[in-house]
Amino acid sequence: MNPYFREAARQAAPEQPENGAPQDPSVCRDCGAALAADDKAIYMKLISRNATSFLCIDCLGAQLGCGRGPIEERIRYYRESGNCTLFR
């Protein structure tokens, strides 16, 4: 394998703890803030139901380019509708 591609693959790989274990699902993978149930639920609803690591509402808003407000509105909507099992 070309050494350039090997180095590029190493740089593109997601960061994991040194022991190779997955990241702690109770903290934000970007900023390390403690996560509430709503943080995990909205991440699973908007990004992936199979997620094992999550972003806090602030980091998720930054990633989606919308900020915190619209995400909090979406959480309120799903909670009030009662149709989504993630927000019960």
mmCIF file of C-alpha atoms in Angstrom:
data_model
loop_
_atom_site.group_PDB
_atom_site.id
_atom_site.type_symbol
_atom_site.label_atom_id
_atom_site.label_comp_id
_atom_site.label_asym_id
_atom_site.label_seq_id
_atom_site.Cartn_x
_atom_site.Cartn_y
_atom_site.Cartn_z
ATOM 1 C CA MET A 1 0.000 0.000 0.000
ATOM 2 C CA ASN A 2 1.183 3.472 -0.828
ATOM 3 C CA PRO A 3 2.538 5.187 2.345
ATOM 4 C CA TYR A 4 0.625 8.375 1.487
ATOM 5 C CA PHE A 5 -2.721 6.571 1.583
ATOM 6 C CA ARG A 6 -1.808 4.763 4.788
ATOM 7 C CA GLU A 7 -1.049 8.117 6.486
ATOM 8 C CA ALA A 8 -4.250 9.711 5.129
ATOM 9 C CA ALA A 9 -6.305 6.781 6.440
ATOM 10 C CA ARG A 10 -4.711 7.160 9.881
ATOM 11 C CA GLN A 11 -5.567 10.864 9.968
ATOM 12 C CA ALA A 12 -9.163 10.324 8.814
ATOM 13 C CA ALA A 13 -9.895 7.609 11.381
ATOM 14 C CA PRO A 14 -12.129 8.732 14.267
ATOM 15 C CA GLU A 15 -10.361 9.291 17.548
ATOM 16 C CA GLN A 16 -10.763 6.550 20.130
ATOM 17 C CA PRO A 17 -9.249 6.081 23.543
ATOM 18 C CA GLU A 18 -5.850 4.434 23.484
ATOM 19 C CA ASN A 19 -7.185 1.055 24.580
ATOM 20 C CA GLY A 20 -9.446 0.942 21.476
ATOM 21 C CA ALA A 21 -12.672 0.986 23.507
ATOM 22 C CA PRO A 22 -15.589 3.055 22.201
ATOM 23 C CA GLN A 23 -16.138 6.494 23.660
ATOM 24 C CA ASP A 24 -18.229 6.979 26.794
ATOM 25 C CA PRO A 25 -21.877 7.415 25.680
ATOM 26 C CA SER A 26 -22.673 9.622 28.700
ATOM 27 C CA VAL A 27 -20.510 12.539 27.503
ATOM 28 C CA CYS A 28 -20.437 14.632 24.322
ATOM 29 C CA ARG A 29 -17.820 13.310 21.920
ATOM 30 C CA ASP A 30 -16.757 16.853 20.922
ATOM 31 C CA CYS A 31 -16.753 18.939 24.101
ATOM 32 C CA GLY A 32 -17.005 16.294 26.858
ATOM 33 C CA ALA A 33 -20.137 17.775 28.477
ATOM 34 C CA ALA A 34 -22.417 15.421 30.399
ATOM 35 C CA LEU A 35 -25.405 14.342 28.299
ATOM 36 C CA ALA A 36 -29.050 14.340 29.341
ATOM 37 C CA ALA A 37 -31.620 11.884 27.968
ATOM 38 C CA ASP A 38 -32.912 14.541 25.547
ATOM 39 C CA ASP A 39 -29.410 15.067 24.134
ATOM 40 C CA LYS A 40 -29.128 11.393 23.245
ATOM 41 C CA ALA A 41 -32.720 11.126 22.030
ATOM 42 C CA ILE A 42 -32.530 14.073 19.604
ATOM 43 C CA TYR A 43 -29.182 12.841 18.267
ATOM 44 C CA MET A 44 -30.711 9.423 17.631
ATOM 45 C CA LYS A 45 -33.796 10.986 16.016
ATOM 46 C CA LEU A 46 -31.916 13.365 13.707
ATOM 47 C CA ILE A 47 -28.676 11.504 12.983
ATOM 48 C CA SER A 48 -28.824 7.752 13.639
ATOM 49 C CA ARG A 49 -30.870 5.379 15.777
ATOM 50 C CA ASN A 50 -27.822 3.100 15.935
ATOM 51 C CA ALA A 51 -25.492 5.730 17.407
ATOM 52 C CA THR A 52 -23.140 4.704 20.210
ATOM 53 C CA SER A 53 -21.542 8.118 20.788
ATOM 54 C CA PHE A 54 -23.441 11.383 20.901
ATOM 55 C CA LEU A 55 -23.177 15.173 20.673
ATOM 56 C CA CYS A 56 -24.674 17.621 23.149
ATOM 57 C CA ILE A 57 -27.366 19.979 21.863
ATOM 58 C CA ASP A 58 -24.867 22.827 21.391
ATOM 59 C CA CYS A 59 -22.388 20.714 19.383
ATOM 60 C CA LEU A 60 -25.206 19.116 17.364
ATOM 61 C CA GLY A 61 -26.574 22.571 16.539
ATOM 62 C CA ALA A 62 -23.122 23.681 15.429
ATOM 63 C CA GLN A 63 -22.712 20.573 13.267
ATOM 64 C CA LEU A 64 -26.130 21.063 11.645
ATOM 65 C CA GLY A 65 -25.584 24.814 11.308
ATOM 66 C CA CYS A 66 -28.786 25.825 13.069
ATOM 67 C CA GLY A 67 -27.815 26.555 16.672
ATOM 68 C CA ARG A 68 -29.472 25.413 19.881
ATOM 69 C CA GLY A 69 -32.927 27.018 19.503
ATOM 70 C CA PRO A 70 -34.339 24.963 16.622
ATOM 71 C CA ILE A 71 -33.150 21.730 18.227
ATOM 72 C CA GLU A 72 -34.858 22.595 21.519
ATOM 73 C CA GLU A 73 -38.054 23.384 19.560
ATOM 74 C CA ARG A 74 -37.831 19.984 17.849
ATOM 75 C CA ILE A 75 -37.398 18.245 21.238
ATOM 76 C CA ARG A 76 -40.452 20.078 22.576
ATOM 77 C CA TYR A 77 -42.447 19.097 19.468
ATOM 78 C CA TYR A 78 -41.572 15.390 19.736
ATOM 79 C CA ARG A 79 -42.241 15.340 23.492
ATOM 80 C CA GLU A 80 -45.652 17.040 23.132
ATOM 81 C CA SER A 81 -46.723 14.919 20.149
ATOM 82 C CA GLY A 82 -46.235 11.713 22.138
ATOM 83 C CA ASN A 83 -45.594 9.745 18.928
ATOM 84 C CA CYS A 84 -41.828 9.280 19.265
ATOM 85 C CA THR A 85 -40.746 6.568 21.699
ATOM 86 C CA LEU A 86 -37.380 8.289 22.208
ATOM 87 C CA PHE A 87 -39.029 11.205 24.042
ATOM 88 C CA ARG A 88 -41.363 9.378 26.421
#
